[in-house]
């Protein structure tokens, strides 16, 4: 028999009735008195009734009392010291394991507490931002134009407004189509040879918030001096190239902006229209004190909030007359609004999710890009689809979306953009005139945007972080311009097509011009 503590034979052996372990009675009693009667290496208590003595046939002879003057007495003393040391070592091991368990639990609780605090801080910041937006909306005390797209009530006022729109669109189309062939190219129009020497002339950084980086939309006024941008931070900003400053920030939307356009050609006295993923369209009026004087502050105030659509508004387009603008939503609804009030004058739906909208340069027709790979040409006044172009219906699901479409000034060219292809359509034949795949144009990434210039003589195509400028005659490339980051959208500047502006994902706008 061996002792559980020291491994030696006990002088007075006892057995635990609960575990069957063998102990030295003297050492067991000492351990129980020091550890609240808990049996060694167990969680239960041990009472005297649970200690069973072991009787041997010949009990050991009790040695004489030891003295420290002999070797046997020294050995006995050393044995007692050894027993005490073993008991202390055993207790220390138990305490060590208990402390390790407590430390592990404390570290776990601390990590969980840090995660909870981080989540609460994020919720607090979001709540503060939402409260600030709500306070701004309440302070403005704006009228809200609400007109559900599925309403069946048609009153005389609505009929009159629709009729006025149709007559205005017809008159505008007649005037523009008649004068189109008589327009002459200005003598100082930027030539293809000049564009071949183009490069970046300036970069505008630090636009919009850095907490939600990214510019989603860009527009340039007719003078080319004011840039209008919309961002992931739910705001629109007006930037002056003359003063190199952001002159106004338009706050009110609660989600990212999907479109922001100047009305009436733009300028400090012109109105602005914005659309957002929050399902609303907002009309902004220029403050009465706005002036071209750089020393005076300018700004825009919210004039109306239009909640006509039932899902994310994906695009806006201004009518050539400047008196109307159109909006489209992902649920397939579209609407024509009065530029003065934002009220809906004509509306309708198509049987596909819409991804983009653009007015024909004559103003009679609307182009709608869809998420299932089609471009639909419709007469907004008559609410009829006149043509359906199969852009990419057979492509993979991610490459079907017609992310952009734009009409040329000549009236019969339409450019469509998907991730994998940019195509120019001849509306007279309803066929593709030319198309470029990812392998046909240099650069990494997918196609993002494409825009004709104001004359219809040039085409800008965005692929990844590069901008390719082509001539509409023969579709010959002129120059490839590069950006430091992915380009979100591109716009031509001025009626002379003497500059190009590109909005990039890192909150900057880059201006490209021919060398002088």
Short mmCIF file of C-alpha atoms in Angstrom, two decimals:
data_model
loop_
_atom_site.label_atom_id
_atom_site.label_comp_id
_atom_site.label_asym_id
_atom_site.label_seq_id
_atom_site.Cartn_x
_atom_site.Cartn_y
_atom_site.Cartn_z
CA UNK A 1 0.00 0.00 0.00
CA UNK A 2 1.20 3.50 -0.83
CA UNK A 3 0.17 6.89 0.54
CA UNK A 4 -1.63 9.20 -1.94
CA UNK A 5 0.49 12.23 -0.93
CA UNK A 6 4.01 10.86 -0.59
CA UNK A 7 3.72 7.44 -2.16
CA UNK A 8 5.12 5.73 1.02
CA UNK A 9 3.52 3.09 3.20
CA UNK A 10 1.42 4.72 5.94
CA UNK A 11 1.91 4.05 9.62
CA UNK A 12 -1.83 4.39 10.33
CA UNK A 13 -3.69 3.74 7.04
CA UNK A 14 -7.29 4.82 6.46
CA UNK A 15 -9.58 4.57 3.40
CA UNK A 16 -12.10 7.14 2.11
CA UNK A 17 -15.56 5.57 1.90
CA UNK A 18 -16.47 7.92 -0.99
CA UNK A 19 -13.46 7.47 -3.28
CA UNK A 20 -11.72 4.35 -1.93
CA UNK A 21 -8.38 6.18 -1.73
CA UNK A 22 -5.72 5.27 0.84
CA UNK A 23 -4.38 7.96 3.18
CA UNK A 24 -2.12 8.38 6.20
CA UNK A 25 -4.64 9.24 8.95
CA UNK A 26 -2.48 11.94 10.48
CA UNK A 27 -1.87 13.74 7.23
CA UNK A 28 -5.49 13.36 6.09
CA UNK A 29 -6.82 14.92 9.28
CA UNK A 30 -4.36 17.79 8.96
CA UNK A 31 -5.40 18.38 5.32
CA UNK A 32 -9.11 18.26 6.16
CA UNK A 33 -8.70 20.82 8.94
CA UNK A 34 -6.92 23.20 6.58
CA UNK A 35 -9.31 22.76 3.59
CA UNK A 36 -12.82 22.89 5.03
CA UNK A 37 -13.14 19.10 5.33
CA UNK A 38 -12.85 18.67 1.51
CA UNK A 39 -11.22 15.45 0.41
CA UNK A 40 -8.02 15.91 -1.64
CA UNK A 41 -8.59 16.01 -5.41
CA UNK A 42 -12.39 16.01 -4.92
CA UNK A 43 -15.20 18.55 -4.52
CA UNK A 44 -17.12 16.78 -1.71
CA UNK A 45 -16.69 17.00 2.04
CA UNK A 46 -15.33 14.08 4.08
CA UNK A 47 -16.76 13.40 7.55
CA UNK A 48 -15.19 11.22 10.25
CA UNK A 49 -17.79 8.54 9.43
CA UNK A 50 -16.45 8.41 5.88
CA UNK A 51 -12.92 7.57 7.10
CA UNK A 52 -12.49 3.82 7.49
CA UNK A 53 -9.38 2.57 9.36
CA UNK A 54 -7.44 -0.31 7.87
CA UNK A 55 -6.53 -3.03 10.39
CA UNK A 56 -3.40 -5.08 9.82
CA UNK A 57 -2.52 -8.39 11.51
CA UNK A 58 0.64 -7.02 13.09
CA UNK A 59 0.44 -3.32 13.81
CA UNK A 60 3.75 -1.56 13.55
CA UNK A 61 5.65 -0.96 16.74
CA UNK A 62 5.54 2.64 17.86
CA UNK A 63 9.09 3.96 17.83
CA UNK A 64 10.49 5.80 20.73
CA UNK A 65 10.12 9.55 20.81
CA UNK A 66 12.70 10.94 18.46
CA UNK A 67 15.49 13.19 19.51
CA UNK A 68 17.62 15.28 17.25
CA UNK A 69 20.78 13.75 18.61
CA UNK A 70 20.56 10.63 16.51
CA UNK A 71 20.23 9.77 12.86
CA UNK A 72 16.79 8.08 13.28
CA UNK A 73 15.43 11.22 14.93
CA UNK A 74 16.77 13.38 12.12
CA UNK A 75 15.21 11.07 9.55
CA UNK A 76 11.88 11.27 11.34
CA UNK A 77 12.08 15.08 11.34
CA UNK A 78 12.98 15.12 7.68
CA UNK A 79 10.01 12.82 7.00
CA UNK A 80 7.64 15.24 8.75
CA UNK A 81 9.07 18.17 6.80
CA UNK A 82 8.72 16.24 3.55
CA UNK A 83 5.08 15.43 4.35
CA UNK A 84 4.35 19.12 5.00
CA UNK A 85 6.14 20.14 1.79
CA UNK A 86 4.13 17.62 -0.26
CA UNK A 87 0.86 18.89 1.19
CA UNK A 88 1.82 22.51 0.45
CA UNK A 89 2.87 21.67 -3.13
CA UNK A 90 -0.40 19.88 -3.73
CA UNK A 91 -2.39 22.90 -2.44
CA UNK A 92 -0.37 25.28 -4.61
CA UNK A 93 -1.11 23.20 -7.72
CA UNK A 94 -4.82 23.31 -6.95
CA UNK A 95 -4.74 27.08 -6.42
CA UNK A 96 -2.71 27.54 -9.63
CA UNK A 97 -5.30 25.71 -11.73
CA UNK A 98 -8.14 27.64 -10.07
CA UNK A 99 -6.45 30.99 -10.79
CA UNK A 100 -5.91 30.01 -14.44
CA UNK A 101 -9.61 29.24 -14.80
CA UNK A 102 -10.61 32.55 -13.19
CA UNK A 103 -8.18 34.49 -15.42
CA UNK A 104 -9.51 32.81 -18.55
CA UNK A 105 -13.08 33.69 -17.58
CA UNK A 106 -12.10 37.30 -16.81
CA UNK A 107 -10.39 37.71 -20.21
CA UNK A 108 -13.45 36.32 -21.98
CA UNK A 109 -15.74 38.72 -20.11
CA UNK A 110 -13.44 41.66 -20.94
CA UNK A 111 -13.46 40.78 -24.66
CA UNK A 112 -17.26 40.50 -24.66
CA UNK A 113 -17.55 43.84 -22.87
CA UNK A 114 -15.30 45.54 -25.45
CA UNK A 115 -17.46 44.20 -28.27
CA UNK A 116 -20.63 45.45 -26.61
CA UNK A 117 -19.12 48.90 -26.03
CA UNK A 118 -18.00 49.13 -29.69
CA UNK A 119 -21.48 48.17 -30.92
CA UNK A 120 -23.15 50.69 -28.61
CA UNK A 121 -20.79 53.46 -29.77
CA UNK A 122 -21.63 52.70 -33.41
CA UNK A 123 -25.37 52.73 -32.65
CA UNK A 124 -24.92 56.03 -30.81
CA UNK A 125 -23.12 57.62 -33.80
CA UNK A 126 -25.79 56.37 -36.22
CA UNK A 127 -28.53 57.70 -33.96
CA UNK A 128 -26.84 61.10 -33.75
CA UNK A 129 -26.56 61.30 -37.53
CA UNK A 130 -30.20 60.28 -38.00
CA UNK A 131 -31.27 62.86 -35.41
CA UNK A 132 -29.30 65.61 -37.13
CA UNK A 133 -30.90 64.74 -40.46
CA UNK A 134 -34.38 64.69 -38.90
CA UNK A 135 -33.83 68.05 -37.22
CA UNK A 136 -32.76 69.57 -40.53
CA UNK A 137 -35.88 68.21 -42.21
CA UNK A 138 -38.19 69.49 -39.47
CA UNK A 139 -36.55 72.91 -39.44
CA UNK A 140 -37.08 73.31 -43.15
CA UNK A 141 -40.83 72.62 -42.77
CA UNK A 142 -41.13 71.61 -46.39
CA UNK A 143 -44.26 70.59 -48.27
CA UNK A 144 -44.19 66.98 -49.34
CA UNK A 145 -45.64 65.94 -52.67
CA UNK A 146 -46.93 62.41 -52.27
CA UNK A 147 -48.51 60.60 -55.15
CA UNK A 148 -48.55 56.79 -55.09
CA UNK A 149 -47.63 55.31 -58.47
CA UNK A 150 -50.58 52.93 -58.42
CA UNK A 151 -53.27 55.59 -57.87
CA UNK A 152 -56.36 55.16 -60.04
CA UNK A 153 -57.78 58.64 -59.48
CA UNK A 154 -57.30 61.05 -62.38
CA UNK A 155 -58.65 64.57 -61.92
CA UNK A 156 -58.95 67.41 -64.38
CA UNK A 157 -55.81 69.16 -63.08
CA UNK A 158 -53.68 66.05 -63.67
CA UNK A 159 -55.09 65.66 -67.20
CA UNK A 160 -54.37 69.33 -67.95
CA UNK A 161 -50.79 69.01 -66.64
CA UNK A 162 -50.17 65.93 -68.76
CA UNK A 163 -51.58 67.67 -71.83
CA UNK A 164 -49.39 70.73 -71.24
CA UNK A 165 -46.35 68.47 -70.93
CA UNK A 166 -47.17 66.66 -74.16
CA UNK A 167 -47.66 69.90 -76.05
CA UNK A 168 -44.41 71.34 -74.64
CA UNK A 169 -42.50 68.17 -75.54
CA UNK A 170 -43.92 68.17 -79.09
CA UNK A 171 -43.10 71.83 -79.62
CA UNK A 172 -39.57 71.39 -78.25
CA UNK A 173 -38.99 68.34 -80.42
CA UNK A 174 -40.18 70.16 -83.52
CA UNK A 175 -37.91 73.13 -82.88
CA UNK A 176 -34.81 71.10 -82.04
CA UNK A 177 -35.19 68.58 -84.85
CA UNK A 178 -35.68 71.41 -87.37
CA UNK A 179 -32.61 73.35 -86.28
CA UNK A 180 -30.34 70.35 -85.73
CA UNK A 181 -29.16 70.14 -89.31
CA UNK A 182 -28.45 73.89 -89.44
CA UNK A 183 -26.10 73.94 -86.46
CA UNK A 184 -22.50 74.72 -87.26
CA UNK A 185 -19.44 73.59 -85.36
CA UNK A 186 -17.84 76.55 -83.54
CA UNK A 187 -14.50 77.68 -84.94
CA UNK A 188 -12.79 77.11 -81.58
CA UNK A 189 -14.24 73.63 -81.09
CA UNK A 190 -11.62 71.25 -79.64
CA UNK A 191 -10.16 69.12 -82.44
CA UNK A 192 -9.26 65.41 -82.27
CA UNK A 193 -5.59 66.33 -82.73
CA UNK A 194 -5.76 68.53 -79.64
CA UNK A 195 -7.33 65.74 -77.59
CA UNK A 196 -4.47 63.41 -78.49
CA UNK A 197 -2.21 65.58 -76.30
CA UNK A 198 -4.63 65.62 -73.34
CA UNK A 199 -3.68 64.91 -69.76
CA UNK A 200 -4.81 65.62 -66.21
CA UNK A 201 -4.91 69.37 -65.58
CA UNK A 202 -6.23 69.40 -62.00
CA UNK A 203 -7.52 67.17 -59.22
CA UNK A 204 -10.12 68.07 -56.61
CA UNK A 205 -9.70 65.98 -53.47
CA UNK A 206 -11.41 65.70 -50.08
CA UNK A 207 -14.96 65.97 -51.39
CA UNK A 208 -17.74 64.49 -49.25
CA UNK A 209 -17.32 62.62 -45.96
CA UNK A 210 -14.47 60.20 -45.31
CA UNK A 211 -16.62 58.02 -43.04
CA UNK A 212 -18.66 56.93 -46.08
CA UNK A 213 -16.28 57.53 -48.99
CA UNK A 214 -17.31 57.45 -52.62
CA UNK A 215 -18.79 59.81 -55.23
CA UNK A 216 -21.76 58.23 -56.99
CA UNK A 217 -22.86 60.95 -59.43
CA UNK A 218 -21.46 64.05 -61.14
CA UNK A 219 -22.88 66.93 -63.19
CA UNK A 220 -21.32 70.12 -64.60
CA UNK A 221 -23.13 73.39 -65.23
CA UNK A 222 -23.15 74.89 -68.72
CA UNK A 223 -20.33 77.34 -67.88
CA UNK A 224 -18.09 74.50 -66.70
CA UNK A 225 -17.23 76.33 -63.47
CA UNK A 226 -19.59 74.60 -61.00
CA UNK A 227 -19.47 70.87 -60.30
CA UNK A 228 -22.38 69.08 -58.63
CA UNK A 229 -21.56 65.78 -56.93
CA UNK A 230 -23.55 63.22 -54.94
CA UNK A 231 -21.97 60.75 -52.57
CA UNK A 232 -22.30 57.70 -50.37
CA UNK A 233 -22.56 60.07 -47.39
CA UNK A 234 -26.17 61.00 -48.38
CA UNK A 235 -25.17 64.55 -49.34
CA UNK A 236 -24.76 66.60 -52.51
CA UNK A 237 -22.01 69.20 -52.84
CA UNK A 238 -21.49 72.16 -55.17
CA UNK A 239 -17.84 72.88 -55.97
CA UNK A 240 -16.56 76.07 -57.58
CA UNK A 241 -13.55 75.64 -59.88
CA UNK A 242 -12.99 79.40 -59.79
CA UNK A 243 -12.48 79.54 -56.02
CA UNK A 244 -11.36 75.93 -55.54
CA UNK A 245 -13.85 75.46 -52.68
CA UNK A 246 -17.05 73.62 -51.84
CA UNK A 247 -19.56 76.46 -51.83
CA UNK A 248 -22.61 74.50 -50.66
CA UNK A 249 -23.55 71.15 -49.11
CA UNK A 250 -27.10 69.87 -49.63
CA UNK A 251 -28.23 67.68 -46.72
CA UNK A 252 -31.52 65.89 -46.23
CA UNK A 253 -31.44 62.48 -47.90
CA UNK A 254 -31.11 59.54 -45.54
CA UNK A 255 -29.34 57.16 -47.93
CA UNK A 256 -26.71 57.38 -50.67
CA UNK A 257 -27.41 59.63 -53.64
CA UNK A 258 -28.00 57.98 -57.01
CA UNK A 259 -28.33 61.13 -59.16
CA UNK A 260 -27.84 64.91 -58.90
CA UNK A 261 -28.50 67.28 -61.81
CA UNK A 262 -28.58 70.97 -62.59
CA UNK A 263 -31.87 72.35 -63.95
CA UNK A 264 -31.92 75.00 -66.66
CA UNK A 265 -28.26 74.61 -67.51
CA UNK A 266 -27.06 75.19 -63.96
CA UNK A 267 -25.36 78.12 -62.27
CA UNK A 268 -25.67 79.87 -58.93
CA UNK A 269 -29.24 80.97 -59.72
CA UNK A 270 -30.42 77.58 -61.05
CA UNK A 271 -32.31 74.88 -59.19
CA UNK A 272 -30.92 71.42 -58.40
CA UNK A 273 -32.67 68.05 -58.33
CA UNK A 274 -31.34 65.03 -56.44
CA UNK A 275 -32.42 61.39 -56.12
CA UNK A 276 -31.51 58.82 -53.52
CA UNK A 277 -31.79 55.22 -52.47
CA UNK A 278 -34.22 56.47 -49.79
CA UNK A 279 -36.97 56.42 -52.50
CA UNK A 280 -37.29 60.20 -52.66
CA UNK A 281 -36.54 63.00 -55.14
CA UNK A 282 -35.67 66.43 -53.75
CA UNK A 283 -35.89 69.79 -55.47
CA UNK A 284 -33.51 72.51 -54.27
CA UNK A 285 -34.02 76.21 -55.02
CA UNK A 286 -31.18 78.73 -55.22
CA UNK A 287 -31.14 81.28 -52.42
CA UNK A 288 -32.21 84.77 -53.53
CA UNK A 289 -28.83 86.22 -52.60
CA UNK A 290 -26.79 83.84 -54.78
CA UNK A 291 -24.29 85.74 -56.93
CA UNK A 292 -21.35 85.10 -59.19
CA UNK A 293 -19.32 87.27 -56.83
CA UNK A 294 -16.77 84.93 -55.26
CA UNK A 295 -16.69 86.97 -52.06
CA UNK A 296 -20.34 86.24 -51.27
CA UNK A 297 -21.68 82.97 -49.89
CA UNK A 298 -24.10 80.95 -52.00
CA UNK A 299 -26.50 78.19 -51.11
CA UNK A 300 -29.60 76.19 -51.95
CA UNK A 301 -32.66 75.42 -49.84
CA UNK A 302 -34.98 72.42 -50.04
CA UNK A 303 -38.07 73.37 -52.02
CA UNK A 304 -39.93 70.08 -52.26
CA UNK A 305 -39.66 66.38 -51.44
CA UNK A 306 -41.32 64.07 -53.95
CA UNK A 307 -42.17 60.59 -52.72
CA UNK A 308 -43.71 59.07 -55.80
CA UNK A 309 -41.68 55.88 -56.15
CA UNK A 310 -41.97 52.79 -53.99
CA UNK A 311 -38.31 51.73 -54.21
CA UNK A 312 -34.83 53.12 -54.75
CA UNK A 313 -34.71 55.94 -57.30
CA UNK A 314 -32.00 54.92 -59.78
CA UNK A 315 -31.75 57.90 -62.10
CA UNK A 316 -32.78 61.37 -63.25
CA UNK A 317 -32.79 63.15 -66.61
CA UNK A 318 -33.64 66.76 -67.51
CA UNK A 319 -35.95 67.57 -70.43
CA UNK A 320 -34.31 69.67 -73.19
CA UNK A 321 -36.82 72.46 -72.54
CA UNK A 322 -35.61 72.75 -68.94
CA UNK A 323 -39.21 72.80 -67.74
CA UNK A 324 -39.40 69.13 -66.72
CA UNK A 325 -37.25 66.31 -65.43
CA UNK A 326 -37.81 62.57 -65.31
CA UNK A 327 -37.09 60.01 -62.59
CA UNK A 328 -37.05 56.21 -62.56
CA UNK A 329 -37.00 53.62 -59.77
CA UNK A 330 -35.81 50.05 -59.42
CA UNK A 331 -39.40 48.78 -59.14
CA UNK A 332 -40.04 49.70 -62.81
CA UNK A 333 -41.88 52.97 -62.18
CA UNK A 334 -41.00 56.21 -63.97
CA UNK A 335 -42.35 59.74 -63.74
CA UNK A 336 -42.08 63.16 -65.36
CA UNK A 337 -41.97 66.09 -62.91
CA UNK A 338 -42.44 69.81 -63.21
CA UNK A 339 -39.05 71.51 -62.79
CA UNK A 340 -40.71 74.38 -60.94
CA UNK A 341 -42.56 72.42 -58.26
CA UNK A 342 -41.44 68.79 -58.52
CA UNK A 343 -45.05 67.66 -58.96
CA UNK A 344 -45.61 64.53 -61.07
CA UNK A 345 -47.34 65.33 -64.36
CA UNK A 346 -47.00 61.96 -66.15
CA UNK A 347 -46.10 58.54 -64.75
CA UNK A 348 -46.07 54.90 -65.72
CA UNK A 349 -44.38 51.54 -65.22
CA UNK A 350 -42.56 48.92 -67.26
CA UNK A 351 -42.50 45.19 -66.63
CA UNK A 352 -38.82 45.12 -65.61
CA UNK A 353 -36.62 46.55 -62.89
CA UNK A 354 -35.16 49.82 -64.14
CA UNK A 355 -31.47 50.69 -63.77
CA UNK A 356 -31.19 54.02 -65.63
CA UNK A 357 -33.07 56.76 -67.49
CA UNK A 358 -32.19 59.33 -70.17
CA UNK A 359 -34.11 61.88 -72.26
CA UNK A 360 -33.77 61.90 -76.05
CA UNK A 361 -32.23 65.23 -77.22
CA UNK A 362 -35.55 66.16 -78.88
CA UNK A 363 -37.46 65.61 -75.62
CA UNK A 364 -40.26 63.44 -77.01
CA UNK A 365 -38.84 60.10 -75.92
CA UNK A 366 -37.38 58.53 -72.80
CA UNK A 367 -34.80 55.75 -72.70
CA UNK A 368 -34.97 53.24 -69.85
CA UNK A 369 -32.21 50.75 -69.06
CA UNK A 370 -33.37 47.59 -67.30
CA UNK A 371 -31.74 45.04 -65.05
CA UNK A 372 -32.70 42.14 -67.32
CA UNK A 373 -30.60 43.36 -70.25
CA UNK A 374 -32.91 45.60 -72.31
CA UNK A 375 -33.18 49.26 -73.27
CA UNK A 376 -36.72 50.50 -73.82
CA UNK A 377 -37.58 53.62 -75.82
CA UNK A 378 -40.96 55.05 -74.83
CA UNK A 379 -43.16 58.04 -75.56
CA UNK A 380 -43.69 59.56 -72.12
CA UNK A 381 -46.65 61.66 -73.21
CA UNK A 382 -48.53 58.71 -74.68
CA UNK A 383 -47.05 56.25 -72.11
CA UNK A 384 -46.21 53.77 -74.86
CA UNK A 385 -43.08 51.67 -75.41
CA UNK A 386 -41.95 52.38 -78.98
CA UNK A 387 -38.93 50.07 -79.19
CA UNK A 388 -37.14 47.44 -77.11
CA UNK A 389 -33.41 46.88 -77.71
CA UNK A 390 -31.88 43.58 -76.61
CA UNK A 391 -28.66 44.81 -75.02
CA UNK A 392 -27.52 41.79 -73.00
CA UNK A 393 -30.47 39.53 -72.20
CA UNK A 394 -28.42 36.39 -72.92
CA UNK A 395 -25.48 37.43 -70.71
CA UNK A 396 -24.79 36.17 -67.20
CA UNK A 397 -26.99 37.63 -64.48
CA UNK A 398 -24.36 40.07 -63.17
CA UNK A 399 -23.62 41.35 -66.68
CA UNK A 400 -27.23 41.93 -67.78
CA UNK A 401 -27.78 45.21 -65.97
CA UNK A 402 -27.80 48.19 -68.34
CA UNK A 403 -25.98 50.49 -65.94
CA UNK A 404 -25.89 53.49 -68.25
CA UNK A 405 -27.45 54.87 -71.44
CA UNK A 406 -27.03 58.22 -73.21
CA UNK A 407 -28.37 59.70 -76.44
CA UNK A 408 -26.15 61.49 -78.93
CA UNK A 409 -27.04 65.03 -80.00
CA UNK A 410 -27.58 63.81 -83.57
CA UNK A 411 -30.79 62.13 -82.37
CA UNK A 412 -30.25 58.63 -83.72
CA UNK A 413 -27.28 57.25 -81.74
CA UNK A 414 -27.76 55.68 -78.30
CA UNK A 415 -24.90 54.28 -76.21
CA UNK A 416 -25.61 51.54 -73.66
CA UNK A 417 -23.30 50.28 -70.93
CA UNK A 418 -23.12 46.93 -69.16
CA UNK A 419 -20.25 45.53 -67.12
CA UNK A 420 -18.98 43.54 -70.11
CA UNK A 421 -19.89 45.69 -73.13
CA UNK A 422 -20.35 49.23 -74.43
CA UNK A 423 -22.52 49.42 -77.55
CA UNK A 424 -23.69 52.23 -79.85
CA UNK A 425 -27.14 51.71 -81.37
CA UNK A 426 -28.62 53.26 -84.50
CA UNK A 427 -32.22 53.96 -83.51
CA UNK A 428 -33.28 54.20 -87.17
CA UNK A 429 -32.39 50.54 -87.67
CA UNK A 430 -32.66 49.48 -84.00
CA UNK A 431 -29.34 47.65 -84.38
CA UNK A 432 -25.86 47.97 -82.94
CA UNK A 433 -23.56 50.15 -85.01
CA UNK A 434 -20.46 49.23 -83.01
CA UNK A 435 -19.72 47.40 -79.76
CA UNK A 436 -16.66 46.99 -77.56
CA UNK A 437 -16.02 44.09 -75.22
CA UNK A 438 -13.58 44.00 -72.32
CA UNK A 439 -10.80 42.73 -74.59
CA UNK A 440 -11.34 45.48 -77.16
CA UNK A 441 -10.42 48.36 -74.84
CA UNK A 442 -7.26 48.46 -72.74
CA UNK A 443 -7.36 48.64 -68.97
CA UNK A 444 -8.34 46.57 -65.98
CA UNK A 445 -11.86 46.26 -64.58
CA UNK A 446 -15.30 46.42 -66.14
CA UNK A 447 -17.17 49.12 -68.04
CA UNK A 448 -18.78 51.77 -65.81
CA UNK A 449 -20.06 54.71 -67.88
CA UNK A 450 -20.19 56.25 -71.37
CA UNK A 451 -21.21 59.75 -72.45
CA UNK A 452 -21.45 61.64 -75.74
CA UNK A 453 -20.28 65.25 -75.73
CA UNK A 454 -22.68 68.14 -76.38
CA UNK A 455 -21.96 68.09 -80.13
CA UNK A 456 -22.30 64.32 -80.54
CA UNK A 457 -18.86 64.16 -82.18
CA UNK A 458 -16.99 62.51 -79.30
CA UNK A 459 -17.68 59.60 -76.96
CA UNK A 460 -16.09 59.02 -73.53
CA UNK A 461 -15.97 55.42 -72.27
CA UNK A 462 -15.02 54.52 -68.71
CA UNK A 463 -13.40 51.17 -67.95
CA UNK A 464 -12.09 50.61 -64.42
CA UNK A 465 -9.71 53.48 -63.67
CA UNK A 466 -9.23 54.61 -67.29
CA UNK A 467 -11.19 56.96 -69.57
CA UNK A 468 -11.08 56.38 -73.33
CA UNK A 469 -12.07 59.20 -75.70
CA UNK A 470 -13.23 58.21 -79.20
CA UNK A 471 -14.40 60.04 -82.30
CA UNK A 472 -18.01 59.36 -83.28
CA UNK A 473 -16.91 59.35 -86.92
CA UNK A 474 -15.39 55.93 -87.49
CA UNK A 475 -15.20 55.35 -83.71
CA UNK A 476 -11.43 55.83 -83.79
CA UNK A 477 -9.73 56.22 -80.39
CA UNK A 478 -8.16 59.60 -79.61
CA UNK A 479 -6.59 59.22 -76.18
CA UNK A 480 -6.67 57.07 -73.03
CA UNK A 481 -6.66 58.95 -69.72
CA UNK A 482 -5.84 57.30 -66.39
CA UNK A 483 -7.08 57.92 -62.85
CA UNK A 484 -5.53 56.87 -59.55
CA UNK A 485 -8.68 55.03 -58.49
CA UNK A 486 -11.80 53.47 -59.98
CA UNK A 487 -13.88 56.00 -61.93
CA UNK A 488 -17.57 56.20 -60.98
CA UNK A 489 -18.82 58.49 -63.77
CA UNK A 490 -17.63 60.91 -66.45
CA UNK A 491 -18.96 64.20 -67.88
CA UNK A 492 -17.91 66.47 -70.75
CA UNK A 493 -17.37 70.13 -69.85
CA UNK A 494 -18.63 72.99 -72.02
CA UNK A 495 -20.18 73.20 -75.49
CA UNK A 496 -16.69 73.29 -76.99
CA UNK A 497 -15.84 69.87 -75.49
CA UNK A 498 -12.56 71.25 -74.18
CA UNK A 499 -12.42 69.29 -70.91
CA UNK A 500 -13.59 66.08 -69.27
CA UNK A 501 -14.42 65.59 -65.57
CA UNK A 502 -14.23 62.17 -63.90
CA UNK A 503 -15.48 61.36 -60.40
CA UNK A 504 -13.45 58.69 -58.59
CA UNK A 505 -14.20 56.37 -55.72
CA UNK A 506 -11.72 58.02 -53.32
CA UNK A 507 -13.80 61.24 -53.03
CA UNK A 508 -12.00 63.16 -55.77
CA UNK A 509 -12.80 64.66 -59.17
CA UNK A 510 -10.13 64.81 -61.89
CA UNK A 511 -10.18 67.29 -64.78
CA UNK A 512 -8.56 66.40 -68.12
CA UNK A 513 -7.78 68.94 -70.83
CA UNK A 514 -5.73 69.11 -74.04
CA UNK A 515 -2.27 70.58 -73.69
CA UNK A 516 -2.11 74.29 -74.41
#
